[in-house]
Amino acid sequence: MTQSIRRPYVPAPYRMGEDAARAMILSEPFSLLVTQGEAGITEATHTPLYFENGQADCGTLVGHITRANPQAASVGSETQALAVFTGPSAYVSPAWYVEDEDVPTWIYQSVQVRGPIEVIETEEEMMALMLNIVSQSERRIGGTWQLDRIEQRDIDRMMHRIVGFRIHIETVVGVSKVEQTRSAANRAAVAAQLEGGREIGRDPLRALLGVSQI
């Protein structure tokens, strides 16, 4: 860690190991990219970010945003970036507990990555970036679509409208708050409620609660 203060704040029971945090980025690449813009204005854009070589142990993330986005002006070698990746989450009602009753809470997983952000300048690098992003995106759905399906003039037009970048990873901090401080009975009760409820993301959360069958 380069900071004297650990960011974000994560209570010890909820700290995710870095390997698990990086694995979550692989599975949930859609992020919130945050940078500091002109006059101290905080800029934020939702965009997918991928490990540059497609592997979880990679030291860089790559992505792009539209050039018309005001945040594009704050993307540069002197800028520190924060990328926030959000995994499954769900509200937990106190009524779900079977051994005691406490205040409402949320269970969730998230990862924050910090590091300097570098603009990708050359046409060759930009083409390699877009081929990489398309390839990794298609791989997630078992697809085979390729950029060369588009006319070159349309690709050239697109390239002028986007800014590609690379984040050099300095810190990776993950949070996995999935009722670790509760009893096995309460965890099972929460998992049962998630099974029958409407919460988005309930299936992966049930697994995280340590309950394989209800």
Short mmCIF file of N, CA and C in Angstrom, two decimals, residues 8-122:
data_model
loop_
_atom_site.label_atom_id
_atom_site.label_comp_id
_atom_site.label_asym_id
_atom_site.label_seq_id
_atom_site.Cartn_x
_atom_site.Cartn_y
_atom_site.Cartn_z
N PRO A 8 -10.36 1.58 0.62
CA PRO A 8 -11.43 2.04 1.49
C PRO A 8 -11.33 1.41 2.87
N TYR A 9 -12.13 1.92 3.81
CA TYR A 9 -12.19 1.33 5.14
C TYR A 9 -12.90 -0.02 5.05
N VAL A 10 -12.25 -1.07 5.55
CA VAL A 10 -12.83 -2.41 5.53
C VAL A 10 -12.60 -3.06 6.89
N PRO A 11 -13.63 -3.33 7.68
CA PRO A 11 -13.45 -4.06 8.93
C PRO A 11 -12.80 -5.42 8.67
N ALA A 12 -11.97 -5.85 9.58
CA ALA A 12 -11.17 -7.07 9.38
C ALA A 12 -11.98 -8.28 8.94
N PRO A 13 -13.17 -8.55 9.51
CA PRO A 13 -13.89 -9.76 9.10
C PRO A 13 -14.32 -9.75 7.64
N TYR A 14 -14.38 -8.55 7.04
CA TYR A 14 -14.91 -8.43 5.69
C TYR A 14 -13.83 -8.22 4.62
N ARG A 15 -12.58 -8.27 5.01
CA ARG A 15 -11.51 -8.05 4.03
C ARG A 15 -11.39 -9.23 3.08
N MET A 16 -11.44 -8.93 1.81
CA MET A 16 -11.30 -9.94 0.77
C MET A 16 -9.83 -10.07 0.40
N GLY A 17 -9.34 -11.28 0.25
CA GLY A 17 -7.97 -11.48 -0.20
C GLY A 17 -7.78 -10.90 -1.60
N GLU A 18 -6.55 -10.48 -1.91
CA GLU A 18 -6.32 -9.85 -3.21
C GLU A 18 -6.61 -10.80 -4.36
N ASP A 19 -6.28 -12.08 -4.21
CA ASP A 19 -6.58 -13.03 -5.29
C ASP A 19 -8.08 -13.09 -5.56
N ALA A 20 -8.87 -13.12 -4.50
CA ALA A 20 -10.32 -13.15 -4.66
C ALA A 20 -10.83 -11.85 -5.26
N ALA A 21 -10.23 -10.73 -4.85
CA ALA A 21 -10.63 -9.43 -5.38
C ALA A 21 -10.36 -9.36 -6.88
N ARG A 22 -9.20 -9.82 -7.29
CA ARG A 22 -8.87 -9.80 -8.71
C ARG A 22 -9.76 -10.76 -9.50
N ALA A 23 -10.11 -11.88 -8.89
CA ALA A 23 -11.02 -12.80 -9.56
C ALA A 23 -12.39 -12.16 -9.76
N MET A 24 -12.82 -11.34 -8.79
CA MET A 24 -14.11 -10.66 -8.94
C MET A 24 -14.07 -9.66 -10.09
N ILE A 25 -12.92 -8.97 -10.26
CA ILE A 25 -12.80 -8.04 -11.39
C ILE A 25 -12.95 -8.80 -12.70
N LEU A 26 -12.36 -9.98 -12.79
CA LEU A 26 -12.50 -10.80 -14.00
C LEU A 26 -13.97 -11.13 -14.28
N SER A 27 -14.71 -11.45 -13.22
CA SER A 27 -16.10 -11.86 -13.40
C SER A 27 -17.07 -10.68 -13.50
N GLU A 28 -16.68 -9.53 -12.92
CA GLU A 28 -17.55 -8.34 -12.90
C GLU A 28 -16.75 -7.12 -13.39
N PRO A 29 -16.42 -7.04 -14.68
CA PRO A 29 -15.53 -5.98 -15.16
C PRO A 29 -16.16 -4.60 -15.30
N PHE A 30 -17.48 -4.51 -15.17
CA PHE A 30 -18.13 -3.20 -15.33
C PHE A 30 -17.85 -2.37 -14.08
N SER A 31 -17.25 -1.20 -14.28
CA SER A 31 -16.74 -0.42 -13.16
C SER A 31 -17.25 1.01 -13.18
N LEU A 32 -17.00 1.70 -12.08
CA LEU A 32 -17.16 3.15 -12.01
C LEU A 32 -15.77 3.75 -11.96
N LEU A 33 -15.39 4.45 -13.01
CA LEU A 33 -14.07 5.08 -13.11
C LEU A 33 -14.16 6.50 -12.56
N VAL A 34 -13.34 6.81 -11.55
CA VAL A 34 -13.38 8.11 -10.89
C VAL A 34 -12.02 8.79 -11.02
N THR A 35 -12.03 10.05 -11.46
CA THR A 35 -10.80 10.86 -11.55
C THR A 35 -11.11 12.27 -11.07
N GLN A 36 -10.04 13.02 -10.82
CA GLN A 36 -10.19 14.42 -10.41
C GLN A 36 -10.03 15.30 -11.63
N GLY A 37 -11.07 16.09 -11.93
CA GLY A 37 -11.04 16.93 -13.10
C GLY A 37 -10.60 18.35 -12.81
N GLU A 38 -10.88 19.23 -13.76
CA GLU A 38 -10.49 20.64 -13.62
C GLU A 38 -11.22 21.28 -12.44
N ALA A 39 -10.52 22.22 -11.79
CA ALA A 39 -11.09 22.96 -10.65
C ALA A 39 -11.52 22.04 -9.53
N GLY A 40 -10.84 20.89 -9.44
CA GLY A 40 -11.13 19.97 -8.34
C GLY A 40 -12.43 19.22 -8.47
N ILE A 41 -13.04 19.25 -9.65
CA ILE A 41 -14.32 18.55 -9.85
C ILE A 41 -14.07 17.05 -10.00
N THR A 42 -14.78 16.27 -9.23
CA THR A 42 -14.68 14.81 -9.33
C THR A 42 -15.51 14.33 -10.51
N GLU A 43 -14.88 13.57 -11.40
CA GLU A 43 -15.55 13.02 -12.57
C GLU A 43 -15.73 11.52 -12.40
N ALA A 44 -16.84 10.98 -12.89
CA ALA A 44 -17.10 9.55 -12.76
C ALA A 44 -17.86 9.04 -13.98
N THR A 45 -17.44 7.89 -14.49
CA THR A 45 -18.07 7.28 -15.65
C THR A 45 -18.14 5.78 -15.46
N HIS A 46 -19.28 5.19 -15.78
CA HIS A 46 -19.39 3.73 -15.77
C HIS A 46 -18.83 3.18 -17.08
N THR A 47 -17.92 2.25 -16.97
CA THR A 47 -17.29 1.66 -18.16
C THR A 47 -16.63 0.35 -17.78
N PRO A 48 -16.61 -0.64 -18.69
CA PRO A 48 -15.90 -1.89 -18.37
C PRO A 48 -14.40 -1.68 -18.41
N LEU A 49 -13.70 -2.33 -17.48
CA LEU A 49 -12.24 -2.33 -17.45
C LEU A 49 -11.76 -3.77 -17.41
N TYR A 50 -10.74 -4.05 -18.21
CA TYR A 50 -10.23 -5.41 -18.30
C TYR A 50 -8.75 -5.45 -17.94
N PHE A 51 -8.33 -6.55 -17.32
CA PHE A 51 -6.89 -6.78 -17.17
C PHE A 51 -6.28 -6.83 -18.57
N GLU A 52 -5.17 -6.13 -18.75
CA GLU A 52 -4.65 -5.95 -20.11
C GLU A 52 -4.32 -7.26 -20.78
N ASN A 53 -3.78 -8.22 -20.03
CA ASN A 53 -3.44 -9.51 -20.65
C ASN A 53 -4.51 -10.57 -20.41
N GLY A 54 -5.63 -10.16 -19.82
CA GLY A 54 -6.72 -11.10 -19.59
C GLY A 54 -6.55 -12.00 -18.41
N GLN A 55 -5.48 -11.80 -17.65
CA GLN A 55 -5.19 -12.64 -16.49
C GLN A 55 -5.29 -11.84 -15.21
N ALA A 56 -5.73 -12.50 -14.13
CA ALA A 56 -6.00 -11.80 -12.87
C ALA A 56 -4.76 -11.24 -12.20
N ASP A 57 -3.58 -11.76 -12.54
CA ASP A 57 -2.36 -11.27 -11.90
C ASP A 57 -1.72 -10.12 -12.67
N CYS A 58 -2.42 -9.58 -13.65
CA CYS A 58 -1.89 -8.50 -14.49
C CYS A 58 -1.73 -7.21 -13.67
N GLY A 59 -0.78 -6.38 -14.06
CA GLY A 59 -0.52 -5.14 -13.35
C GLY A 59 -1.21 -3.93 -13.92
N THR A 60 -1.99 -4.12 -14.99
CA THR A 60 -2.67 -2.98 -15.62
C THR A 60 -4.10 -3.34 -16.01
N LEU A 61 -4.95 -2.31 -15.99
CA LEU A 61 -6.31 -2.40 -16.50
C LEU A 61 -6.43 -1.49 -17.71
N VAL A 62 -7.24 -1.87 -18.69
CA VAL A 62 -7.43 -1.04 -19.87
C VAL A 62 -8.91 -0.79 -20.11
N GLY A 63 -9.20 0.35 -20.72
CA GLY A 63 -10.57 0.70 -21.04
C GLY A 63 -10.62 1.91 -21.94
N HIS A 64 -11.81 2.43 -22.18
CA HIS A 64 -11.94 3.64 -22.98
C HIS A 64 -13.24 4.35 -22.61
N ILE A 65 -13.27 5.66 -22.86
CA ILE A 65 -14.49 6.45 -22.71
C ILE A 65 -14.60 7.35 -23.94
N THR A 66 -15.76 7.91 -24.15
CA THR A 66 -15.94 8.78 -25.30
C THR A 66 -15.19 10.10 -25.12
N ARG A 67 -14.64 10.60 -26.19
CA ARG A 67 -13.86 11.84 -26.14
C ARG A 67 -14.75 13.03 -25.76
N ALA A 68 -16.04 12.95 -26.05
CA ALA A 68 -16.96 14.04 -25.71
C ALA A 68 -17.23 14.13 -24.21
N ASN A 69 -16.90 13.07 -23.48
CA ASN A 69 -17.09 13.05 -22.03
C ASN A 69 -16.11 14.02 -21.37
N PRO A 70 -16.58 14.97 -20.54
CA PRO A 70 -15.65 15.90 -19.87
C PRO A 70 -14.56 15.19 -19.08
N GLN A 71 -14.82 13.97 -18.64
CA GLN A 71 -13.81 13.24 -17.88
C GLN A 71 -12.59 12.92 -18.72
N ALA A 72 -12.74 12.87 -20.03
CA ALA A 72 -11.61 12.55 -20.91
C ALA A 72 -10.46 13.52 -20.71
N ALA A 73 -10.78 14.78 -20.35
CA ALA A 73 -9.73 15.78 -20.15
C ALA A 73 -8.91 15.52 -18.90
N SER A 74 -9.44 14.72 -17.97
CA SER A 74 -8.72 14.45 -16.72
C SER A 74 -7.97 13.13 -16.76
N VAL A 75 -7.97 12.46 -17.90
CA VAL A 75 -7.27 11.19 -18.04
C VAL A 75 -5.86 11.48 -18.56
N GLY A 76 -4.87 11.25 -17.73
CA GLY A 76 -3.49 11.51 -18.13
C GLY A 76 -2.50 10.96 -17.14
N SER A 77 -1.23 11.03 -17.48
CA SER A 77 -0.19 10.39 -16.68
C SER A 77 -0.05 10.99 -15.29
N GLU A 78 -0.51 12.23 -15.09
CA GLU A 78 -0.41 12.86 -13.78
C GLU A 78 -1.66 12.61 -12.93
N THR A 79 -2.62 11.88 -13.46
CA THR A 79 -3.88 11.69 -12.77
C THR A 79 -3.93 10.34 -12.06
N GLN A 80 -4.40 10.35 -10.83
CA GLN A 80 -4.68 9.11 -10.11
C GLN A 80 -6.12 8.71 -10.36
N ALA A 81 -6.33 7.45 -10.65
CA ALA A 81 -7.67 6.94 -10.93
C ALA A 81 -8.12 6.01 -9.82
N LEU A 82 -9.42 5.99 -9.60
CA LEU A 82 -10.07 5.03 -8.72
C LEU A 82 -11.10 4.29 -9.56
N ALA A 83 -11.01 2.97 -9.58
CA ALA A 83 -12.00 2.15 -10.28
C ALA A 83 -12.72 1.29 -9.26
N VAL A 84 -14.04 1.38 -9.25
CA VAL A 84 -14.86 0.66 -8.29
C VAL A 84 -15.66 -0.42 -9.03
N PHE A 85 -15.47 -1.66 -8.62
CA PHE A 85 -16.18 -2.80 -9.22
C PHE A 85 -17.18 -3.32 -8.18
N THR A 86 -18.43 -3.48 -8.61
CA THR A 86 -19.48 -3.89 -7.68
C THR A 86 -19.96 -5.29 -8.02
N GLY A 87 -19.94 -6.16 -7.03
CA GLY A 87 -20.43 -7.52 -7.20
C GLY A 87 -21.86 -7.64 -6.71
N PRO A 88 -22.29 -8.84 -6.34
CA PRO A 88 -23.68 -9.03 -5.89
C PRO A 88 -23.93 -8.31 -4.57
N SER A 89 -25.19 -7.92 -4.37
CA SER A 89 -25.58 -7.26 -3.12
C SER A 89 -27.04 -7.54 -2.83
N ALA A 90 -27.42 -7.40 -1.56
CA ALA A 90 -28.81 -7.62 -1.18
C ALA A 90 -29.08 -7.00 0.18
N TYR A 91 -30.28 -6.51 0.37
CA TYR A 91 -30.73 -6.02 1.67
C TYR A 91 -31.08 -7.21 2.56
N VAL A 92 -30.76 -7.11 3.84
CA VAL A 92 -31.09 -8.15 4.82
C VAL A 92 -31.97 -7.53 5.90
N SER A 93 -33.16 -8.06 6.04
CA SER A 93 -34.10 -7.57 7.06
C SER A 93 -33.80 -8.24 8.41
N PRO A 94 -33.91 -7.50 9.51
CA PRO A 94 -33.73 -8.11 10.84
C PRO A 94 -34.72 -9.24 11.08
N ALA A 95 -35.85 -9.21 10.41
CA ALA A 95 -36.86 -10.25 10.61
C ALA A 95 -36.40 -11.61 10.12
N TRP A 96 -35.35 -11.63 9.33
CA TRP A 96 -34.88 -12.90 8.78
C TRP A 96 -34.06 -13.72 9.78
N TYR A 97 -33.50 -13.07 10.78
CA TYR A 97 -32.66 -13.79 11.74
C TYR A 97 -33.52 -14.68 12.63
N VAL A 98 -33.00 -15.86 12.97
CA VAL A 98 -33.75 -16.82 13.78
C VAL A 98 -33.24 -16.91 15.22
N GLU A 99 -32.04 -16.39 15.48
CA GLU A 99 -31.48 -16.51 16.83
C GLU A 99 -31.46 -15.19 17.58
N ASP A 100 -31.49 -14.10 16.87
CA ASP A 100 -31.54 -12.79 17.51
C ASP A 100 -32.07 -11.80 16.48
N GLU A 101 -32.32 -10.58 16.92
CA GLU A 101 -32.81 -9.55 16.01
C GLU A 101 -31.92 -8.33 16.13
N ASP A 102 -31.48 -7.83 15.01
CA ASP A 102 -30.54 -6.71 14.99
C ASP A 102 -31.06 -5.67 14.00
N VAL A 103 -30.22 -4.68 13.69
CA VAL A 103 -30.62 -3.64 12.75
C VAL A 103 -30.54 -4.16 11.31
N PRO A 104 -31.23 -3.51 10.38
CA PRO A 104 -31.12 -3.90 8.97
C PRO A 104 -29.69 -3.72 8.46
N THR A 105 -29.34 -4.46 7.42
CA THR A 105 -28.00 -4.32 6.84
C THR A 105 -28.05 -4.69 5.36
N TRP A 106 -26.93 -4.48 4.68
CA TRP A 106 -26.75 -4.95 3.31
C TRP A 106 -25.57 -5.91 3.31
N ILE A 107 -25.68 -6.96 2.51
CA ILE A 107 -24.53 -7.82 2.25
C ILE A 107 -24.10 -7.57 0.81
N TYR A 108 -22.79 -7.62 0.58
CA TYR A 108 -22.30 -7.23 -0.75
C TYR A 108 -20.84 -7.60 -0.93
N GLN A 109 -20.41 -7.51 -2.16
CA GLN A 109 -18.99 -7.60 -2.51
C GLN A 109 -18.64 -6.42 -3.41
N SER A 110 -17.46 -5.86 -3.21
CA SER A 110 -16.97 -4.79 -4.09
C SER A 110 -15.45 -4.77 -4.04
N VAL A 111 -14.86 -4.16 -5.05
CA VAL A 111 -13.40 -4.04 -5.14
C VAL A 111 -13.07 -2.63 -5.60
N GLN A 112 -12.05 -2.04 -4.97
CA GLN A 112 -11.54 -0.74 -5.41
C GLN A 112 -10.09 -0.89 -5.86
N VAL A 113 -9.81 -0.34 -7.03
CA VAL A 113 -8.45 -0.34 -7.59
C VAL A 113 -8.01 1.11 -7.73
N ARG A 114 -6.77 1.39 -7.31
CA ARG A 114 -6.22 2.74 -7.44
C ARG A 114 -4.88 2.67 -8.17
N GLY A 115 -4.59 3.74 -8.91
CA GLY A 115 -3.31 3.84 -9.59
C GLY A 115 -3.32 4.94 -10.63
N PRO A 116 -2.16 5.32 -11.13
CA PRO A 116 -2.08 6.35 -12.16
C PRO A 116 -2.68 5.87 -13.47
N ILE A 117 -3.32 6.81 -14.18
CA ILE A 117 -3.97 6.47 -15.44
C ILE A 117 -3.21 7.12 -16.59
N GLU A 118 -2.97 6.35 -17.63
CA GLU A 118 -2.15 6.78 -18.76
C GLU A 118 -2.97 6.74 -20.05
N VAL A 119 -2.94 7.81 -20.80
CA VAL A 119 -3.64 7.85 -22.09
C VAL A 119 -2.90 7.00 -23.10
N ILE A 120 -3.64 6.25 -23.88
CA ILE A 120 -3.05 5.48 -24.98
C ILE A 120 -3.07 6.37 -26.22
N GLU A 121 -1.88 6.66 -26.72
CA GLU A 121 -1.73 7.74 -27.72
C GLU A 121 -1.79 7.28 -29.17
N THR A 122 -1.05 6.24 -29.52
CA THR A 122 -0.85 5.93 -30.93
C THR A 122 -2.03 5.15 -31.52
#
